Coordinates of C-alpha atoms and ligand atoms in Angstrom, one line a residue:
Chain A
M1 CA 33.6 -3.8 -7.3
A2 CA 31.2 -1.1 -8.6
L3 CA 27.7 -1.2 -7.2
K4 CA 24.9 -2.1 -9.5
F5 CA 21.5 -0.4 -8.9
P6 CA 18.9 -1.0 -7.7
I7 CA 20.2 -3.1 -4.8
F8 CA 17.8 -5.8 -3.8
M9 CA 17.4 -6.2 0.0
D10 CA 13.8 -7.5 0.0
A11 CA 14.6 -11.2 -0.2
Q12 CA 11.9 -12.2 2.2
S13 CA 9.4 -11.2 -0.4
T14 CA 11.1 -13.3 -3.1
T15 CA 14.6 -14.3 -4.2
P16 CA 16.2 -14.2 -7.5
C17 CA 16.5 -17.6 -9.2
D18 CA 20.0 -19.0 -9.0
Q19 CA 21.5 -19.3 -12.5
R20 CA 22.2 -23.0 -11.8
V21 CA 18.5 -23.5 -11.1
V22 CA 17.5 -21.9 -14.4
D23 CA 20.1 -24.0 -16.3
A24 CA 18.6 -27.1 -14.7
M25 CA 15.1 -26.1 -15.7
L26 CA 15.6 -25.1 -19.3
P27 CA 15.7 -28.5 -21.0
Y28 CA 12.4 -29.4 -19.4
F29 CA 10.6 -26.7 -21.4
T30 CA 11.7 -28.0 -24.7
E31 CA 13.3 -31.4 -25.4
K32 CA 12.3 -33.0 -22.1
F33 CA 8.7 -31.9 -22.1
G34 CA 7.0 -35.2 -21.2
H35 CA 4.1 -35.7 -18.8
P36 CA 5.3 -37.5 -15.7
A37 CA 2.2 -39.6 -15.6
S38 CA 2.7 -40.9 -19.1
R39 CA 3.7 -44.4 -18.1
N40 CA 4.2 -45.9 -21.5
H41 CA 6.9 -44.0 -23.3
P42 CA 10.3 -42.5 -22.7
F43 CA 9.0 -38.9 -22.6
G44 CA 7.0 -39.8 -19.6
W45 CA 9.7 -41.8 -18.0
E46 CA 12.2 -39.0 -18.4
A47 CA 9.8 -36.5 -16.8
E48 CA 8.9 -38.9 -14.0
G49 CA 12.6 -39.5 -13.3
A50 CA 13.2 -35.8 -13.1
I51 CA 10.3 -35.3 -10.6
D52 CA 11.5 -38.2 -8.5
A53 CA 15.0 -36.7 -8.3
A54 CA 13.6 -33.3 -7.3
R55 CA 11.4 -34.9 -4.7
Q56 CA 14.4 -36.7 -3.2
R57 CA 16.4 -33.5 -3.0
I58 CA 13.7 -31.6 -1.3
A59 CA 13.0 -34.5 1.1
R60 CA 16.7 -34.6 2.0
L61 CA 16.7 -30.8 2.7
I62 CA 13.9 -31.2 5.3
G63 CA 14.9 -34.5 6.6
A64 CA 11.9 -36.5 5.3
R65 CA 12.3 -40.2 5.4
D66 CA 10.3 -40.8 2.2
P67 CA 10.2 -38.5 -0.8
K68 CA 6.6 -39.6 -1.4
E69 CA 5.7 -37.6 1.7
L70 CA 6.0 -34.5 -0.5
V71 CA 2.9 -33.1 -2.3
F72 CA 3.7 -30.5 -4.9
T73 CA 1.6 -27.4 -4.9
S74 CA 1.6 -24.0 -6.7
G75 CA 3.5 -22.5 -3.8
G76 CA 3.4 -21.7 0.0
T77 CA -0.1 -20.3 0.0
E78 CA -1.6 -23.4 -1.5
A79 CA 0.4 -25.7 0.7
I80 CA -0.8 -23.9 3.8
N81 CA -4.4 -23.9 2.6
L82 CA -4.2 -27.7 1.9
A83 CA -2.6 -28.4 5.2
L84 CA -5.2 -26.5 7.3
K85 CA -8.3 -27.1 5.3
G86 CA -7.4 -30.6 4.4
A87 CA -6.7 -31.6 8.0
A88 CA -9.6 -29.7 9.4
E89 CA -12.0 -31.4 7.1
M90 CA -10.5 -34.9 7.5
Y91 CA -10.5 -34.8 11.3
R92 CA -13.7 -32.9 11.8
E93 CA -15.2 -35.9 13.6
K94 CA -12.4 -35.8 16.2
G95 CA -12.8 -32.2 17.0
N96 CA -13.2 -28.7 15.8
H97 CA -10.4 -26.8 17.5
I98 CA -7.2 -25.3 16.0
V99 CA -4.4 -23.6 17.7
T100 CA -2.2 -21.1 15.8
T101 CA -0.4 -17.8 16.4
A102 CA -1.3 -14.2 15.9
I103 CA 1.7 -13.6 13.6
E104 CA 1.2 -16.3 10.9
Q105 CA 1.4 -15.1 7.3
R106 CA -1.9 -14.2 5.7
A107 CA -2.3 -17.6 4.1
G108 CA -2.5 -19.1 7.5
L109 CA -4.6 -16.5 9.2
D110 CA -7.1 -16.1 6.5
T111 CA -7.5 -19.8 6.1
C112 CA -8.2 -20.0 9.8
K113 CA -10.7 -17.2 9.5
R114 CA -12.5 -19.1 6.9
L115 CA -12.5 -22.3 9.0
E116 CA -14.0 -20.3 11.8
R117 CA -16.9 -19.3 9.6
Q118 CA -17.4 -23.0 8.9
G119 CA -17.8 -23.8 12.5
F120 CA -14.2 -24.4 13.6
E121 CA -12.8 -22.7 16.7
V122 CA -9.4 -21.2 16.5
T123 CA -7.1 -20.0 19.3
Y124 CA -4.6 -17.3 18.2
V125 CA -1.8 -17.6 20.7
P126 CA -0.1 -14.2 21.2
V127 CA 3.6 -13.7 21.0
G128 CA 6.0 -12.0 23.4
S129 CA 7.7 -8.7 22.7
N130 CA 10.5 -10.6 21.0
G131 CA 8.0 -12.4 18.6
L132 CA 8.4 -15.8 20.3
V133 CA 5.5 -18.0 21.1
D134 CA 5.6 -19.4 24.6
V135 CA 5.3 -23.2 24.2
E136 CA 3.5 -23.2 27.5
D137 CA 0.8 -20.9 26.1
V138 CA 0.3 -23.4 23.2
H139 CA 0.1 -26.2 25.8
K140 CA -2.6 -24.3 27.7
A141 CA -4.6 -23.6 24.6
I142 CA -5.0 -27.3 23.7
T143 CA -8.3 -28.9 24.6
D144 CA -9.8 -32.3 24.0
K145 CA -11.3 -30.9 20.8
T146 CA -7.9 -29.7 19.4
I147 CA -7.1 -31.5 16.1
L148 CA -4.3 -29.2 14.7
I149 CA -1.5 -26.9 15.9
S150 CA -0.1 -24.6 13.2
V151 CA 2.9 -22.4 14.1
M152 CA 5.2 -20.8 11.5
F153 CA 8.8 -21.7 11.6
A154 CA 10.3 -18.3 10.7
N155 CA 8.3 -15.1 10.5
N156 CA 8.3 -13.3 7.2
E157 CA 8.7 -9.8 8.7
I158 CA 10.8 -10.1 11.8
G159 CA 12.5 -13.4 11.0
T160 CA 11.9 -14.8 14.5
L161 CA 12.5 -18.6 14.7
Q162 CA 10.0 -20.4 16.9
D163 CA 11.0 -23.4 19.0
I164 CA 9.6 -25.8 16.5
A165 CA 11.1 -28.9 18.1
A166 CA 9.5 -28.2 21.4
L167 CA 6.1 -27.5 19.8
G168 CA 6.4 -30.7 17.7
K169 CA 7.2 -32.7 20.9
L170 CA 4.2 -31.1 22.6
A171 CA 1.8 -31.9 19.7
R172 CA 3.1 -35.4 19.5
E173 CA 2.5 -36.0 23.2
K174 CA -1.0 -34.6 22.9
G175 CA -1.8 -36.6 19.8
V176 CA -2.4 -33.5 17.8
I177 CA -1.3 -32.9 14.2
F178 CA 1.4 -30.3 13.9
H179 CA 1.8 -28.1 10.9
T180 CA 4.5 -25.5 10.4
D181 CA 4.7 -22.8 7.7
A182 CA 8.4 -23.1 6.9
T183 CA 8.2 -21.0 3.8
Q184 CA 10.8 -18.6 5.1
A185 CA 13.0 -21.2 6.8
V186 CA 13.6 -24.1 4.4
G187 CA 16.9 -23.6 2.7
K188 CA 18.0 -21.0 5.2
V189 CA 18.2 -22.8 8.5
P190 CA 18.3 -26.5 9.4
V191 CA 14.8 -28.0 9.2
N192 CA 14.2 -31.6 10.1
V193 CA 10.7 -33.1 10.1
E194 CA 11.8 -36.2 12.0
A195 CA 13.9 -34.5 14.7
M196 CA 11.3 -31.8 15.1
A197 CA 8.3 -34.1 15.1
I198 CA 6.6 -32.1 12.3
D199 CA 3.6 -33.7 10.6
L200 CA 2.8 -31.2 8.0
L201 CA 5.3 -28.6 6.5
S202 CA 4.7 -25.9 3.9
C203 CA 7.4 -24.5 1.8
T204 CA 7.9 -22.6 -1.5
A205 CA 10.6 -22.5 -4.1
H206 CA 10.7 -18.8 -4.8
L207 CA 12.1 -18.0 -1.3
M208 CA 15.0 -20.3 -1.8
Y209 CA 16.4 -19.1 -5.1
G210 CA 14.0 -21.3 -7.1
P211 CA 11.2 -20.4 -9.5
K212 CA 7.8 -18.8 -8.5
G213 CA 4.7 -20.9 -8.8
V214 CA 5.8 -24.1 -7.1
G215 CA 5.9 -25.2 -3.5
A216 CA 5.3 -28.4 -1.5
L217 CA 3.5 -29.7 1.5
Y218 CA 5.2 -32.4 3.4
V219 CA 2.6 -34.9 4.7
R220 CA 3.8 -37.4 7.2
R221 CA 3.1 -41.0 6.2
K222 CA 4.3 -42.9 9.3
G223 CA 4.1 -42.3 13.0
P224 CA 1.4 -40.9 12.7
R225 CA 0.1 -41.2 9.2
V226 CA -1.6 -37.9 8.3
R227 CA -4.5 -37.9 5.9
L228 CA -5.9 -34.8 4.2
Q229 CA -9.1 -34.1 2.3
P230 CA -7.9 -32.8 -1.1
M231 CA -9.0 -29.3 -2.2
I232 CA -8.5 -29.9 -5.9
D233 CA -10.1 -33.0 -7.5
G234 CA -9.1 -34.6 -10.7
G235 CA -6.7 -37.2 -12.0
G236 CA -5.5 -38.2 -8.5
H237 CA -2.0 -37.0 -8.8
E238 CA 0.2 -36.6 -5.7
R239 CA -1.4 -39.6 -3.8
G240 CA -4.8 -38.0 -4.5
M241 CA -4.0 -35.0 -2.4
R242 CA -3.4 -32.6 -5.2
S243 CA -4.6 -33.3 -8.7
G244 CA -3.2 -31.6 -11.8
T245 CA -0.4 -32.1 -14.2
L246 CA 2.9 -31.4 -12.4
P247 CA 4.8 -28.4 -13.6
V248 CA 7.9 -30.4 -14.4
P249 CA 10.3 -27.5 -15.2
L250 CA 9.3 -25.7 -12.0
I251 CA 9.7 -28.8 -9.9
V252 CA 13.1 -29.5 -11.4
G253 CA 14.1 -26.0 -10.5
F254 CA 12.8 -26.4 -7.0
G255 CA 14.8 -29.6 -6.6
R256 CA 18.0 -28.0 -7.8
A257 CA 17.4 -25.0 -5.6
A258 CA 17.0 -27.4 -2.6
E259 CA 20.2 -29.2 -3.5
I260 CA 22.2 -25.9 -3.7
C261 CA 20.7 -24.7 -0.4
E262 CA 21.6 -27.8 1.4
E263 CA 25.2 -27.6 0.1
V264 CA 25.8 -23.9 0.8
M265 CA 23.7 -23.4 4.0
P266 CA 26.5 -23.8 6.5
E267 CA 28.6 -21.2 4.8
E268 CA 25.8 -18.9 3.5
S269 CA 24.0 -18.6 6.8
V270 CA 27.2 -17.5 8.6
R271 CA 28.1 -15.1 5.8
L272 CA 24.6 -13.5 5.7
A273 CA 24.4 -13.2 9.4
K274 CA 27.7 -11.4 9.4
L275 CA 26.5 -9.0 6.7
R276 CA 23.2 -8.5 8.5
D277 CA 25.0 -7.8 11.8
R278 CA 27.2 -5.3 10.0
L279 CA 24.1 -3.5 8.6
Q280 CA 22.4 -3.5 12.0
D281 CA 25.5 -2.1 13.8
L282 CA 26.1 0.6 11.2
I283 CA 22.5 1.7 11.4
L284 CA 21.8 1.4 15.2
S285 CA 25.1 3.0 16.1
S286 CA 24.2 6.2 14.2
V287 CA 20.5 6.5 14.5
D288 CA 18.8 7.2 17.9
E289 CA 15.4 5.8 18.8
A290 CA 15.7 3.0 16.3
F291 CA 14.3 -0.2 17.7
L292 CA 15.1 -3.8 16.6
N293 CA 12.0 -5.8 16.0
G294 CA 12.0 -9.5 16.9
D295 CA 14.4 -11.6 18.8
P296 CA 18.0 -10.5 18.4
E297 CA 19.3 -14.1 18.6
R298 CA 16.5 -16.4 17.5
R299 CA 16.0 -15.1 14.0
L300 CA 16.8 -15.9 10.4
P301 CA 20.4 -15.0 9.5
Q302 CA 19.4 -12.7 6.7
N303 CA 16.6 -10.7 8.5
L304 CA 16.8 -7.3 10.0
N305 CA 13.7 -5.4 11.0
I306 CA 14.0 -1.9 12.6
S307 CA 11.3 0.6 13.6
F308 CA 12.6 4.2 13.2
A309 CA 10.5 6.3 15.6
Y310 CA 9.0 9.5 14.2
V311 CA 9.2 8.6 10.5
E312 CA 6.7 6.7 8.5
G313 CA 7.9 3.6 6.6
E314 CA 6.7 4.3 3.1
S315 CA 8.4 7.7 3.1
V316 CA 11.6 5.9 4.0
L317 CA 11.2 3.5 1.1
M318 CA 10.4 6.4 -1.2
G319 CA 13.7 8.0 -0.3
L320 CA 15.6 4.9 -1.1
N321 CA 13.7 3.2 -3.9
K322 CA 15.8 4.5 -6.7
E323 CA 18.8 2.6 -5.3
T324 CA 17.5 0.1 -2.9
A325 CA 14.5 -2.3 -2.6
L326 CA 13.3 -2.8 0.9
S327 CA 9.9 -3.3 2.5
S328 CA 7.9 -1.8 5.3
G329 CA 5.2 -2.7 7.7
S330 CA 3.6 0.7 7.2
A331 CA -0.1 0.8 6.3
C332 CA 0.7 2.7 3.1
T333 CA 2.7 -0.3 1.8
S334 CA 0.1 -2.9 2.6
A335 CA -2.8 -4.1 0.5
T336 CA -5.1 -3.8 3.5
L337 CA -4.2 -0.3 4.5
E338 CA -3.5 -1.5 8.0
P339 CA 0.0 -1.3 9.5
S340 CA 1.8 -4.5 10.2
Y341 CA -0.1 -6.8 12.5
V342 CA 3.1 -8.6 13.2
I343 CA 4.9 -5.6 14.7
A344 CA 1.6 -4.6 16.5
A345 CA 1.5 -8.1 18.0
L346 CA 4.9 -7.5 19.6
G347 CA 3.1 -5.0 21.9
A348 CA 4.8 -2.0 20.3
S349 CA 2.8 1.1 19.6
T350 CA 0.9 1.1 16.4
E351 CA 3.0 4.1 15.5
L352 CA 6.1 1.9 15.5
A353 CA 4.4 -0.5 13.2
H354 CA 4.0 2.3 10.7
S355 CA 7.7 3.0 11.1
S356 CA 9.1 -0.5 10.6
I357 CA 11.6 -1.3 7.8
R358 CA 12.6 -4.8 6.8
F359 CA 16.0 -5.4 5.3
S360 CA 16.3 -8.9 4.0
L361 CA 19.5 -10.1 2.5
H362 CA 20.1 -12.8 -0.1
R363 CA 22.8 -15.0 -1.5
F364 CA 24.2 -12.4 -3.9
N365 CA 24.4 -9.4 -1.6
T366 CA 27.8 -8.0 -1.0
E367 CA 29.5 -6.1 1.8
E368 CA 29.7 -3.0 -0.4
E369 CA 25.9 -3.1 -0.8
V370 CA 25.4 -3.4 2.9
E371 CA 27.7 -0.3 3.5
F372 CA 25.8 1.6 0.9
V373 CA 22.4 0.8 2.1
A374 CA 23.3 1.6 5.7
K375 CA 24.7 5.0 4.7
R376 CA 21.7 5.9 2.6
T377 CA 19.2 4.7 5.2
I378 CA 20.9 6.8 7.8
E379 CA 20.7 9.9 5.5
V380 CA 17.1 9.4 4.6
I381 CA 16.0 8.9 8.3
K382 CA 17.8 12.1 9.2
R383 CA 16.2 14.0 6.4
L384 CA 12.7 12.7 7.3
R385 CA 13.2 13.4 11.0
D386 CA 14.1 17.0 10.2
M387 CA 10.7 17.3 8.6
S388 CA 8.8 15.3 11.2
P389 CA 6.6 17.2 13.7
L390 CA 6.8 14.2 16.0
Y391 CA 10.5 14.3 16.2
E392 CA 10.4 18.0 16.8
L393 CA 7.9 17.6 19.7
A394 CA 9.9 14.8 21.2
K395 CA 13.1 16.8 21.1
E396 CA 11.2 19.6 22.8
G397 CA 10.5 17.2 25.6
V398 CA 6.8 16.8 24.8
D399 CA 5.4 13.4 25.7
L400 CA 3.5 12.5 22.5
K401 CA 1.1 10.4 24.5
S402 CA 0.0 13.6 26.3
I403 CA -1.3 15.1 23.1
R404 CA -4.9 14.5 22.3
W405 CA -4.6 13.5 18.7
K406 CA -7.7 13.8 16.6
A407 CA -7.6 10.4 14.9
E408 CA -10.0 10.1 12.0
Chain B
M1 CA 2.7 1.8 -6.9
A2 CA 4.4 4.5 -8.9
Y3 CA 4.3 8.1 -7.7
S4 CA 3.3 11.0 -9.9
D5 CA 6.2 13.3 -10.9
K6 CA 4.7 16.1 -8.8
V7 CA 4.6 13.9 -5.7
V8 CA 8.2 12.9 -6.3
D9 CA 9.3 16.5 -6.8
H10 CA 7.6 17.7 -3.5
Y11 CA 9.1 14.7 -1.7
N12 CA 12.6 15.4 -3.0
N13 CA 12.4 19.1 -2.7
P14 CA 9.8 19.9 -0.1
R15 CA 8.9 23.6 0.0
N16 CA 8.8 25.5 3.3
V17 CA 9.8 22.8 5.7
G18 CA 10.2 24.1 9.2
S19 CA 8.6 25.9 12.1
F20 CA 8.0 29.5 13.3
T21 CA 9.3 30.2 16.8
K22 CA 6.6 30.4 19.4
D23 CA 6.7 34.2 19.8
T24 CA 6.5 35.1 16.1
P25 CA 3.5 37.4 15.7
G26 CA 0.6 36.5 13.5
V27 CA 1.2 32.8 13.5
G28 CA -1.6 30.2 13.4
T29 CA -0.7 26.5 13.9
G30 CA -2.6 23.4 12.9
L31 CA -1.6 20.0 14.2
V32 CA -3.8 17.3 12.7
G33 CA -3.7 13.5 12.3
A34 CA -2.5 10.9 14.8
P35 CA 0.7 8.9 15.1
E36 CA -1.1 5.6 15.3
C37 CA -2.8 6.4 12.0
G38 CA 0.6 7.0 10.4
D39 CA 0.0 10.6 9.4
V40 CA 0.6 13.8 11.4
M41 CA 0.8 17.2 9.8
K42 CA 1.8 20.5 11.4
L43 CA 1.1 23.4 9.3
Q44 CA 1.7 27.0 10.2
I45 CA 0.7 30.3 8.6
K46 CA 2.2 33.7 9.3
V47 CA -0.4 36.4 8.7
N48 CA 0.3 40.1 8.2
L49 CA -1.9 41.5 11.0
D50 CA -2.7 44.6 9.1
T51 CA -3.6 43.2 5.7
G52 CA -4.8 39.7 6.6
V53 CA -2.5 38.3 3.9
I54 CA -0.6 35.1 4.6
E55 CA 3.0 36.1 4.2
D56 CA 4.7 32.8 5.0
A57 CA 3.8 29.2 5.7
K58 CA 5.7 26.2 7.0
F59 CA 5.0 22.6 7.5
K60 CA 6.4 19.4 9.1
T61 CA 4.8 16.1 8.3
F62 CA 5.1 12.5 9.6
G63 CA 3.6 10.4 6.9
C64 CA 4.0 8.8 3.5
G65 CA 5.3 10.6 0.4
S66 CA 1.9 11.7 -0.6
A67 CA 1.2 13.2 2.8
I68 CA 4.5 15.1 2.6
A69 CA 3.7 16.3 -0.9
S70 CA 0.2 17.4 0.0
S71 CA 1.4 19.5 2.9
S72 CA 4.3 20.9 1.0
L73 CA 1.9 22.0 -1.8
A74 CA -0.5 23.5 0.7
T75 CA 2.2 25.8 2.1
E76 CA 3.0 26.9 -1.5
W77 CA -0.6 27.7 -2.2
L78 CA -1.2 29.5 1.1
K79 CA 1.5 32.1 0.6
G80 CA 0.1 35.3 -0.7
R81 CA -3.6 34.5 0.0
T82 CA -5.8 36.3 2.4
I83 CA -7.1 34.1 5.2
D84 CA -10.5 34.1 3.5
E85 CA -9.1 32.9 0.3
A86 CA -7.0 30.3 2.1
A87 CA -10.2 28.8 3.6
K88 CA -11.3 28.0 0.1
I89 CA -8.5 25.5 -0.7
K90 CA -10.2 22.1 -1.1
N91 CA -8.7 18.7 -0.8
T92 CA -9.9 17.9 -4.3
D93 CA -7.6 20.7 -5.7
I94 CA -4.7 19.0 -4.1
V95 CA -5.8 15.6 -5.4
S96 CA -5.9 16.9 -9.0
E97 CA -2.6 18.9 -8.8
L98 CA -0.7 15.9 -7.4
K99 CA -2.6 13.3 -9.3
L100 CA -3.2 11.3 -6.1
P101 CA -4.6 7.8 -6.5
P102 CA -7.8 6.9 -4.5
V103 CA -5.8 5.3 -1.7
K104 CA -4.0 8.5 -1.0
I105 CA -7.0 10.9 -1.0
H106 CA -6.9 10.9 2.8
C107 CA -3.5 12.7 2.6
S108 CA -5.2 15.6 0.8
V109 CA -8.1 15.6 3.3
L110 CA -5.5 15.8 6.1
A111 CA -3.8 18.7 4.4
E112 CA -7.2 20.6 4.1
D113 CA -7.8 19.8 7.8
A114 CA -4.4 21.2 8.6
I115 CA -5.1 24.5 6.7
K116 CA -8.5 24.8 8.5
A117 CA -6.9 24.1 11.9
A118 CA -4.1 26.7 11.3
L119 CA -6.7 29.3 10.2
T120 CA -8.9 28.6 13.3
D121 CA -5.9 28.8 15.6
Y122 CA -4.9 32.1 14.0
K123 CA -8.4 33.5 14.4
D124 CA -8.7 32.3 18.0
K125 CA -5.4 33.9 18.9
Y126 CA -6.1 37.2 17.2
A127 CA -9.9 37.3 17.6
S128 CA -9.9 40.4 19.7
R129 CA -7.6 42.2 17.3
L130 CA -9.7 41.0 14.3
A131 CA -12.9 42.1 16.1
G132 CA -11.2 45.4 16.9
A133 CA -10.2 45.9 13.3
G134 CA -13.8 45.1 12.2
A135 CA -15.2 47.5 14.8
A136 CA -12.8 50.2 13.7
A137 CA -13.8 49.7 10.1
A138 CA -17.5 49.8 10.9
S139 CA -17.2 53.0 12.9
S140 CA -15.2 54.9 10.2
Ligands
PLP501 C1 5.7 -17.0 5.9 C2 5.1 -17.2 4.5 N1 4.1 -18.1 4.3 C3 3.5 -18.2 3.1 C4 3.9 -17.5 2.0 C5 3.2 -17.7 0.7 O1 4.0 -18.4 -0.2 P1 3.8 -18.3 -1.8 O2 4.2 -16.9 -2.1 O3 4.7 -19.3 -2.4 O4 2.3 -18.5 -2.0 C6 4.9 -16.5 2.2 C7 5.3 -15.7 1.0 O5 6.1 -14.8 1.1 C8 5.5 -16.4 3.5 O6 6.5 -15.5 3.7

């Protein structure tokens, strides 16, 4: 099969909508346009029925007992904001301490930063060099003031999968609410809010082949019943936790995406892991001083993150971007002009954070694409190393740490 | 962010990549930036010791496409200039030639620093000779 360019291997930023998802959504823009809260005519009933069906599909995918435990939001960011701010405000009387990790996505970290300004105390548990949080560290961080533990399920850069079941068990034993940002995990790996004792779970449709602009927060209703202070006031939709007319077409798409993910996950996760392993082997076997970031075993099947010493990430992307879409933890590719705090949190040198490249595969990638991307990546790294003063110094046997760099 | 055509051109066809061997006469080397900041430039000039004209220049850069382009352009501009003329190259000239956006201005600053460092290194190494030449000129 002929390759089609550009090749998309940046599927942890977003995924293409599955055509079946789009097909499911379309009628809800035109003939089935009703408001799901219109209780007195068939347009409303039809929309409400569609929402209920979507809710059931998503609930099934994450093992929720009751579809009503899902609160639709505008995406992962809003779900995380609602979980953290909503719980913090609701349980403020009980305590003011939150435990989270150093590698949460910005929605989690920045929400915690805001809560700190409002008088909450937050412990950012570090991760090991493989990106894993030690459950014991979380245990030790809990105090009698702790009201919430928030640990991401799968990291967006390095794909590392945390031991969510152990963390859920710990939180349950301690009587602390447990939230997980499962934005990258839902639809990719098995997630079960019951088996894993999850109280709050954030997810988003656009990372599971659904549309952008819709996500959900799972809010446990029983054992324990979790209550949240809403952030958006209005008509009292979504059990009062998130007012606003539901975006019916988006939710229908989300539901269909969840249904497809559930159906294909066993096959797809194996296939993508194989493609990913092939990509990894091709690259690591022909490039020296290339370091795998994150845990080699406990990671998302479609994730591969490598730091290529002596070359800067953006320059790698620039060499590939006509043919291949990837992403980098380099400062030059981030909005904040800081290199990846996730790679830095692994204890690697800051330099290696600048050199990290994330390959993330998706449902529609092929073996030919993987071979092509590996070949081109190897070429670009070689070319950039030939023009890297650091590579030259290292090859001459100079210890780069012995040089007194004049950092600005 | 899209890159300007000139940045893309320098990235794809960098001018004067490489290094002079240690014992090449008349070479001044500047090594600026820091790996943890994501930018390191090594810029070398090879000066004709009789005329003070830069005959050749080479660079190697660890950094983003704009950093590579800034140093590549600097080597192009350095060739054929006297060391005094070379000292007049400003980062703002690089910014306007490459149409660098505000977030990339530091790349041009680093290139200017690299030029200055190479000139200083050259002057340090050949100071006695330059002083000698000056003295000879004064006495004639
Ligand atoms: C781990 C993680 N959390 C949260 C989000 C934010 O989700 P959304 O883009 O739907 O707001 C993302 C988005 O990529 C993510 O990767």
